[in-house]
Coordinates of N, CA, C and O and ligand atoms in Angstrom, one line a residue:
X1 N 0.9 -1.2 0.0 CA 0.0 0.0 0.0 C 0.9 1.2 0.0 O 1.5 1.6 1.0
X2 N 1.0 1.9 -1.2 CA 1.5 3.2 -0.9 C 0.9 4.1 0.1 O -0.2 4.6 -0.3
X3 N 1.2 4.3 0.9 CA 0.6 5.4 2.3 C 2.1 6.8 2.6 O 3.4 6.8 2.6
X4 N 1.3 7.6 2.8 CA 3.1 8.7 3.2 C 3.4 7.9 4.6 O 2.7 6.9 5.0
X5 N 4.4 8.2 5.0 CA 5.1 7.4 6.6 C 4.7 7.9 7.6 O 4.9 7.2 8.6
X6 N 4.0 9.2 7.6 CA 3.5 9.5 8.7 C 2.2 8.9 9.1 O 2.0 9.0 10.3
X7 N 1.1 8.2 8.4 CA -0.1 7.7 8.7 C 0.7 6.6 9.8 O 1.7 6.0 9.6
X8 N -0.2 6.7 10.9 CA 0.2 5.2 11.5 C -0.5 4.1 11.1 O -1.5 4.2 10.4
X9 N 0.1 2.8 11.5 CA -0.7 1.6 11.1 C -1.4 1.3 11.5 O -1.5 1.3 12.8
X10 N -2.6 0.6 10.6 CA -3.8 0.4 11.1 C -3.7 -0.7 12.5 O -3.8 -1.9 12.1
X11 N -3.5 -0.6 13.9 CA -3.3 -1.9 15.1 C -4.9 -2.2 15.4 O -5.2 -2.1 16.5
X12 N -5.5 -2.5 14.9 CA -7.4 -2.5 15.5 C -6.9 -4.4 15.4 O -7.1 -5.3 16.2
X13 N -6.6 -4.5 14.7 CA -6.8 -6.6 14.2 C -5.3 -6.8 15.4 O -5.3 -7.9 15.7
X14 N -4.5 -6.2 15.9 CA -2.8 -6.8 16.8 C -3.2 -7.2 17.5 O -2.4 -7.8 18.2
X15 N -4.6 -7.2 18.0 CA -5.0 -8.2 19.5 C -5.1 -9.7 19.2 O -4.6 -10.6 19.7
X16 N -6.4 -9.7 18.0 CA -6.4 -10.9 17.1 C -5.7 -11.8 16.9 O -5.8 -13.0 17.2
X17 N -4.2 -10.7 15.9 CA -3.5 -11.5 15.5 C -2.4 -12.1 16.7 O -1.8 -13.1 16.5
X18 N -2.2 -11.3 17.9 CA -1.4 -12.2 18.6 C -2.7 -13.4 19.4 O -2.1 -13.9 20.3
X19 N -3.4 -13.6 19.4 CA -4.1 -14.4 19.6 C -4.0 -15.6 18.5 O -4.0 -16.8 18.7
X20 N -4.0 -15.2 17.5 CA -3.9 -16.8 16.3 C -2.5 -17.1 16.6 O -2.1 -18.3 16.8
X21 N -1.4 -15.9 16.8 CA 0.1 -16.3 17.0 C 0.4 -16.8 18.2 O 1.4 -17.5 18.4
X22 N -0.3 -16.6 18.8 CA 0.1 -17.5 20.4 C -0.3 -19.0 20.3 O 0.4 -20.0 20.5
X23 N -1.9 -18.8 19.7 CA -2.8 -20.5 19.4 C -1.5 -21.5 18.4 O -1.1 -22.6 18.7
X24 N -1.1 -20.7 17.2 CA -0.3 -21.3 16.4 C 1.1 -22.2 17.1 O 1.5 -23.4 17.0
X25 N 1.5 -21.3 17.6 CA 3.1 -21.5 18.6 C 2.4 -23.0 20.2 O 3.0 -23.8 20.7
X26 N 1.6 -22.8 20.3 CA 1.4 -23.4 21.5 C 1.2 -25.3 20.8 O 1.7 -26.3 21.2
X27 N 0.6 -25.1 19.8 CA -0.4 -26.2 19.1 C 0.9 -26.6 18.1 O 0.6 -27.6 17.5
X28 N 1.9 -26.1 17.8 CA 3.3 -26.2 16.6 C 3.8 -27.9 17.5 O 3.8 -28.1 18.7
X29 N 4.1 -28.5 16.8 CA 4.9 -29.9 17.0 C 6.0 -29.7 17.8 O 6.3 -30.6 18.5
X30 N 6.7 -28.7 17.8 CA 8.0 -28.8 18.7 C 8.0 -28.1 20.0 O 8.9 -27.8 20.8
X31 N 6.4 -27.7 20.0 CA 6.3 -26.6 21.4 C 6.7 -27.3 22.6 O 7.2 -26.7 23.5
X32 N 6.5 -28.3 22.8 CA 6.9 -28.9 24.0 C 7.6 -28.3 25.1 O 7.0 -27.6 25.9
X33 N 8.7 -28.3 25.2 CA 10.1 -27.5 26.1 C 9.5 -26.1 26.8 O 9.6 -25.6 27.9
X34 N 8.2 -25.8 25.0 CA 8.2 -24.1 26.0 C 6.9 -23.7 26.0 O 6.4 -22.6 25.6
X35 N 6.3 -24.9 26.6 CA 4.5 -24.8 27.4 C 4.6 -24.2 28.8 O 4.0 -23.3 29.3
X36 N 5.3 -24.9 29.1 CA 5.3 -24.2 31.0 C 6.5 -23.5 31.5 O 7.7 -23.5 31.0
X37 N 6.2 -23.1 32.2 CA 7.7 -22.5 32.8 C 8.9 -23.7 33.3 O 8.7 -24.6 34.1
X38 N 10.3 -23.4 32.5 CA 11.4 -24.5 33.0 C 11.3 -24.4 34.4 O 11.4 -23.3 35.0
X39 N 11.0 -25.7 35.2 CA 10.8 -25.9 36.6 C 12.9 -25.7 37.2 O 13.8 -26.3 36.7
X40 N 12.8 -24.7 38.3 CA 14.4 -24.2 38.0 C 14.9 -26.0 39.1 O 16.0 -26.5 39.3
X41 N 13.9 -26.3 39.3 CA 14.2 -27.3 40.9 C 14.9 -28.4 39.6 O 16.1 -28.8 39.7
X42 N 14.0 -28.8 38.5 CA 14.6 -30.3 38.0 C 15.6 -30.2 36.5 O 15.8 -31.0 35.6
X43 N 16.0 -28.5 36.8 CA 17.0 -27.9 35.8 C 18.1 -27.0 36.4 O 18.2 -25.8 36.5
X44 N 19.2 -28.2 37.0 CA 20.3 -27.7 37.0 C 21.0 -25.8 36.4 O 21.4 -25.6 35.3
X45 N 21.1 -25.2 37.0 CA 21.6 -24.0 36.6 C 20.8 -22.9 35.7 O 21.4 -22.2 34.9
X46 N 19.7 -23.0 35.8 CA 18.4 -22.2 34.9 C 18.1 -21.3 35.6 O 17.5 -20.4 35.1
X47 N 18.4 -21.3 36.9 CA 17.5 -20.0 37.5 C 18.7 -19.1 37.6 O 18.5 -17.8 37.6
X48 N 19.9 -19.5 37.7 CA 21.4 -18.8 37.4 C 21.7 -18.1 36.3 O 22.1 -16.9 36.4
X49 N 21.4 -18.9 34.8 CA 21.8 -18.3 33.7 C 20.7 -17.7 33.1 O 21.1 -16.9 32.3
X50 N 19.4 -17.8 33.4 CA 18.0 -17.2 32.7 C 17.9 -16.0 33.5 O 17.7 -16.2 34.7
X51 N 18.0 -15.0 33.2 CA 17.3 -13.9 34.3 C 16.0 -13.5 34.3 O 15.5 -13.0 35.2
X52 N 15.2 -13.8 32.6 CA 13.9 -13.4 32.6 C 13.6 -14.9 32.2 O 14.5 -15.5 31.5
X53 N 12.8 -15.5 32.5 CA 12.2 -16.3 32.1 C 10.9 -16.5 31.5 O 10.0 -15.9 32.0
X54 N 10.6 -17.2 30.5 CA 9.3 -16.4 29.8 C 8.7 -18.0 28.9 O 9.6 -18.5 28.2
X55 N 7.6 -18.4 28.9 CA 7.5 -19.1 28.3 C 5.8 -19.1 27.9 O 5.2 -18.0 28.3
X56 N 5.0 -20.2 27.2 CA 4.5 -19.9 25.9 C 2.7 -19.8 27.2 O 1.7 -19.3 26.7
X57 N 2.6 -20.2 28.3 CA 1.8 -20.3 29.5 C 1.7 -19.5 30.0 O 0.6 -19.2 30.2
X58 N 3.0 -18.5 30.6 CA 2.8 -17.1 30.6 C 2.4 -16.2 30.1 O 1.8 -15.2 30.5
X59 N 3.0 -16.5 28.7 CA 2.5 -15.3 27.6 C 0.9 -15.5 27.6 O 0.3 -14.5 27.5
X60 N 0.5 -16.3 27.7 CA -1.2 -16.7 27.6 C -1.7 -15.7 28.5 O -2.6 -14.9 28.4
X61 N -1.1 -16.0 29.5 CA -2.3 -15.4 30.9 C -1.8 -13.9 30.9 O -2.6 -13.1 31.4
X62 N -0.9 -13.4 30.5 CA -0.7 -11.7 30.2 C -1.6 -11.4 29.1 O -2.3 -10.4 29.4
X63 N -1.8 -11.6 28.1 CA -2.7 -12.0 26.8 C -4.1 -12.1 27.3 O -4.9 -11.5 26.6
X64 N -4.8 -12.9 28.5 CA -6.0 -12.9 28.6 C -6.1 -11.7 30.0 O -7.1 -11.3 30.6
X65 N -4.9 -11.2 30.2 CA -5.2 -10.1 31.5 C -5.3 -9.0 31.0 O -5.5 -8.1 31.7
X66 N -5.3 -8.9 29.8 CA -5.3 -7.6 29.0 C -3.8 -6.8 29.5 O -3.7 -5.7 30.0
X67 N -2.2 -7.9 29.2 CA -1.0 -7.2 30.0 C 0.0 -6.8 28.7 O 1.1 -6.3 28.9
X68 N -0.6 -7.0 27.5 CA 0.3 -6.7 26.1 C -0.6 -5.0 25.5 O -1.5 -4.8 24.7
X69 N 0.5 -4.2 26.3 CA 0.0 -3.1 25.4 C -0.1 -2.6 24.2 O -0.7 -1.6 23.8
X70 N 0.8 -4.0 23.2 CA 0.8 -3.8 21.4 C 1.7 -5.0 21.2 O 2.5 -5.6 22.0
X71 N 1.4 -5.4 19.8 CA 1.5 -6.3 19.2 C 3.3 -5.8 19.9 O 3.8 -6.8 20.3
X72 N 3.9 -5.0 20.0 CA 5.4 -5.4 19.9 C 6.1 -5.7 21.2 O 7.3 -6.0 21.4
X73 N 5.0 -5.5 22.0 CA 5.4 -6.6 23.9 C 4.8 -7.7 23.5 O 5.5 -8.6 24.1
X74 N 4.2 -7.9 23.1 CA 3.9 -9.5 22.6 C 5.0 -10.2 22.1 O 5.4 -11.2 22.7
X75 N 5.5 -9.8 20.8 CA 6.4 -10.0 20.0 C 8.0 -10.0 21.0 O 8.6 -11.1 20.9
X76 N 8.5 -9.1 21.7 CA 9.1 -9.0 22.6 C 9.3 -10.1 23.3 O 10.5 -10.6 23.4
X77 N 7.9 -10.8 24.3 CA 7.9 -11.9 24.9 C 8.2 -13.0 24.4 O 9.1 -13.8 24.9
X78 N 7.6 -13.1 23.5 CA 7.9 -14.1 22.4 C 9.4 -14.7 21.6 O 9.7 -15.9 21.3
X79 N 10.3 -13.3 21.5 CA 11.2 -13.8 21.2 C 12.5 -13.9 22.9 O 13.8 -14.0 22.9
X80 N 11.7 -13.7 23.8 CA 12.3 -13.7 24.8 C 12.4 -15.5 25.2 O 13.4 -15.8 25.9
X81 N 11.5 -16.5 24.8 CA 11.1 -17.5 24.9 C 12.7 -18.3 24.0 O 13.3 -19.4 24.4
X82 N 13.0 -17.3 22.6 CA 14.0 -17.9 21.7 C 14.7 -17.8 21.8 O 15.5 -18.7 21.6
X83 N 15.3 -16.2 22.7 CA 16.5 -16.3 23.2 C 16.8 -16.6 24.2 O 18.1 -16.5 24.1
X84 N 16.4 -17.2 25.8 CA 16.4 -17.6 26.6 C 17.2 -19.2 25.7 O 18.4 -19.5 25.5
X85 N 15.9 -20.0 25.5 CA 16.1 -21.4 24.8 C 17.8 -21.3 24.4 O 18.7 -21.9 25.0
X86 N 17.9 -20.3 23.2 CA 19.4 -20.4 22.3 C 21.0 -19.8 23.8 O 22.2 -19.7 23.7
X87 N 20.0 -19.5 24.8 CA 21.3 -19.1 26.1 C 21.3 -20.3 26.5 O 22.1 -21.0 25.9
X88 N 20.7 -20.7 27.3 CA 20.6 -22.4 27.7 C 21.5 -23.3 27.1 O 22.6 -23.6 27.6
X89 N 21.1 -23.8 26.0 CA 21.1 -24.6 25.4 C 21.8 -24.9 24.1 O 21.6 -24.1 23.2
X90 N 22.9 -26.2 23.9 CA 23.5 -26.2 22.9 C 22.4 -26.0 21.9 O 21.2 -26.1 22.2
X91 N 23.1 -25.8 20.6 CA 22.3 -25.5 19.3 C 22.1 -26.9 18.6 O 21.0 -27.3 18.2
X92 N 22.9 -27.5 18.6 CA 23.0 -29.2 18.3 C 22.4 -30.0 19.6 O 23.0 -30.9 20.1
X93 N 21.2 -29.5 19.9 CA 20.4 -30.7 21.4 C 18.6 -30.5 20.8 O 18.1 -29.7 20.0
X94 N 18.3 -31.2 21.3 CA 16.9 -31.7 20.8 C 15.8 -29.7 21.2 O 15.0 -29.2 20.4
X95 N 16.2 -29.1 22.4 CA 15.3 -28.6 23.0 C 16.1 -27.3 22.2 O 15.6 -26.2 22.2
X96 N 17.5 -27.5 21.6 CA 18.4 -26.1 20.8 C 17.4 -26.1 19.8 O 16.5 -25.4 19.6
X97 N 17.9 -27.4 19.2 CA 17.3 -26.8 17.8 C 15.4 -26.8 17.6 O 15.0 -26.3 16.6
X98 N 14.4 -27.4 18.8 CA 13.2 -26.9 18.7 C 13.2 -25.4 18.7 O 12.5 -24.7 18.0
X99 N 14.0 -24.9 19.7 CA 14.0 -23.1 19.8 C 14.4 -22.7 18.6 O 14.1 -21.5 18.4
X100 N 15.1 -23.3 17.5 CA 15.4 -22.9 16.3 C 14.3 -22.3 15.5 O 13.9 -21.2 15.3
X101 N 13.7 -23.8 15.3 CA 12.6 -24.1 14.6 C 11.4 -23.3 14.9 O 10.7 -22.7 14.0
X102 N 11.0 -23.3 16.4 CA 10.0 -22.5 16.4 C 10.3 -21.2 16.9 O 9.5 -20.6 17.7
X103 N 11.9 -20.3 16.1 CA 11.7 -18.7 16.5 C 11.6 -18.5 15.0 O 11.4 -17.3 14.7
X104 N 11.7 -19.5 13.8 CA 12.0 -19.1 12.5 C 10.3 -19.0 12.5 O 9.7 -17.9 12.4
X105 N 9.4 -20.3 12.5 CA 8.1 -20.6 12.4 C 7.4 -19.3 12.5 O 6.8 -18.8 11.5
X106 N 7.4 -18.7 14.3 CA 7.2 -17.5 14.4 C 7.4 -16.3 13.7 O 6.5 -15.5 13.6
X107 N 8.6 -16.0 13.2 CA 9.3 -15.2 12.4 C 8.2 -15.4 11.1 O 7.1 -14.9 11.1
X108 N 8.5 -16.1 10.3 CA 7.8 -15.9 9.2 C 6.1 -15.5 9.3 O 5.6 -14.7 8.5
X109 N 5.4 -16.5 10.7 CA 4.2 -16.6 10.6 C 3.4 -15.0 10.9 O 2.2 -14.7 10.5
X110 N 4.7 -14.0 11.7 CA 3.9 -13.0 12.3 C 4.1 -11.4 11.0 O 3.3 -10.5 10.8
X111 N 5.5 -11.7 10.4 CA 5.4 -11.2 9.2 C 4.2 -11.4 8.3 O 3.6 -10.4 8.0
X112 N 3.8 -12.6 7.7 CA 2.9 -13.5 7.0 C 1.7 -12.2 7.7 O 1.6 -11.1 7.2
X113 N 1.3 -12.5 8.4 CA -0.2 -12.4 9.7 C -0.1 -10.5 9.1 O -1.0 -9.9 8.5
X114 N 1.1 -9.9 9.6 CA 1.5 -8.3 9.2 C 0.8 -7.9 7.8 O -0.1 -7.1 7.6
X115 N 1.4 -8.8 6.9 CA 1.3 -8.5 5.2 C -0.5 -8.3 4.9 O -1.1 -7.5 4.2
X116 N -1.0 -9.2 5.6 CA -2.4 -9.6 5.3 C -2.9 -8.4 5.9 O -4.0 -8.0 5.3
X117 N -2.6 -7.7 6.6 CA -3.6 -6.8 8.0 C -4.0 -5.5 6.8 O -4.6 -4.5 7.2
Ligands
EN2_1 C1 13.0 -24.4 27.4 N1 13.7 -25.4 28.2 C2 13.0 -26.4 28.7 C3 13.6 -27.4 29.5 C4 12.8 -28.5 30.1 O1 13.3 -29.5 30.5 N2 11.4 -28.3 30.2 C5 10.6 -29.3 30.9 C6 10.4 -30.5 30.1 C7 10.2 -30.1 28.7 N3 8.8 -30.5 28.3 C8 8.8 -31.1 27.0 O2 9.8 -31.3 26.4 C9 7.4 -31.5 26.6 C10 6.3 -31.1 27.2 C11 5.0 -31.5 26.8 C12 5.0 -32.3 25.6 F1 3.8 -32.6 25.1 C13 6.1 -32.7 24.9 C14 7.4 -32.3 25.4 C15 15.0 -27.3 29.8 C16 15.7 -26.2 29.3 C17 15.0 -25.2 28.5 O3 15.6 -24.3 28.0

């Protein structure tokens, strides 16, 4: 859409769309690892090396508290989930490379979700 740069973007659909984007990421094949919060008790050195911890369970319940004031604290949290995972964790281990897979997934899906709005 040609628009001058000063119009802002239309945000009325950013609540929506992180709503399909959270359903999509939660329900994705490799979400596993990052449904709940890493329990720090039955993970050796996680509560040491993570300082924010963030995973796909919390993002939910800030999302139904009305606690994402725009699509880009969502987005924020979200890749707070990828980079946490990629600090953790070798990149060559089952739970590395799911955080791979689902920050690319993400990536593409919320661009994708943007183009359409
Ligand atoms: C993100 N993260 C998670 C863990 C971790 O050990 N998390 C708890 C067990 C992981 N849970 C699953 O893998 C799972 C859960 C449900 C399911 F249906 C299939 C698989 C360790 C380091 C780390 O950085």
């Amino acid at each position: 859409k040609q628009e001058s740069p000063r119009t802002a973007r239309d945000d009325s659909k950013d609540l929506a769309m992180c709503r399909i984007l959270l359903a999509e990421l939660e329900s994705h094949q490799d979400a596993g690892p990052f449904l709940t919060p890493v329990n720090p008790k039955s993970v050796p050195g996680y509560r040491k090396i993570i300082k924010k911890p963030m995973d796909f369970s919390t993002i939910r319940d800030k999302l139904t508290n009305s606690q994402y004031l725009n699509l880009e604290t969502f987005i924020i949290d979200v890749n707070l989930v990828f980079d946490n995972c990629e600090k953790f964790n070798e990149d060559n281990s089952v739970i590395g490379r799911a955080g791979h897979t689902m920050r690319r997934f993400f990536q593409r899906r919320w661009t994708e979700l943007l183009r359409q709005n």
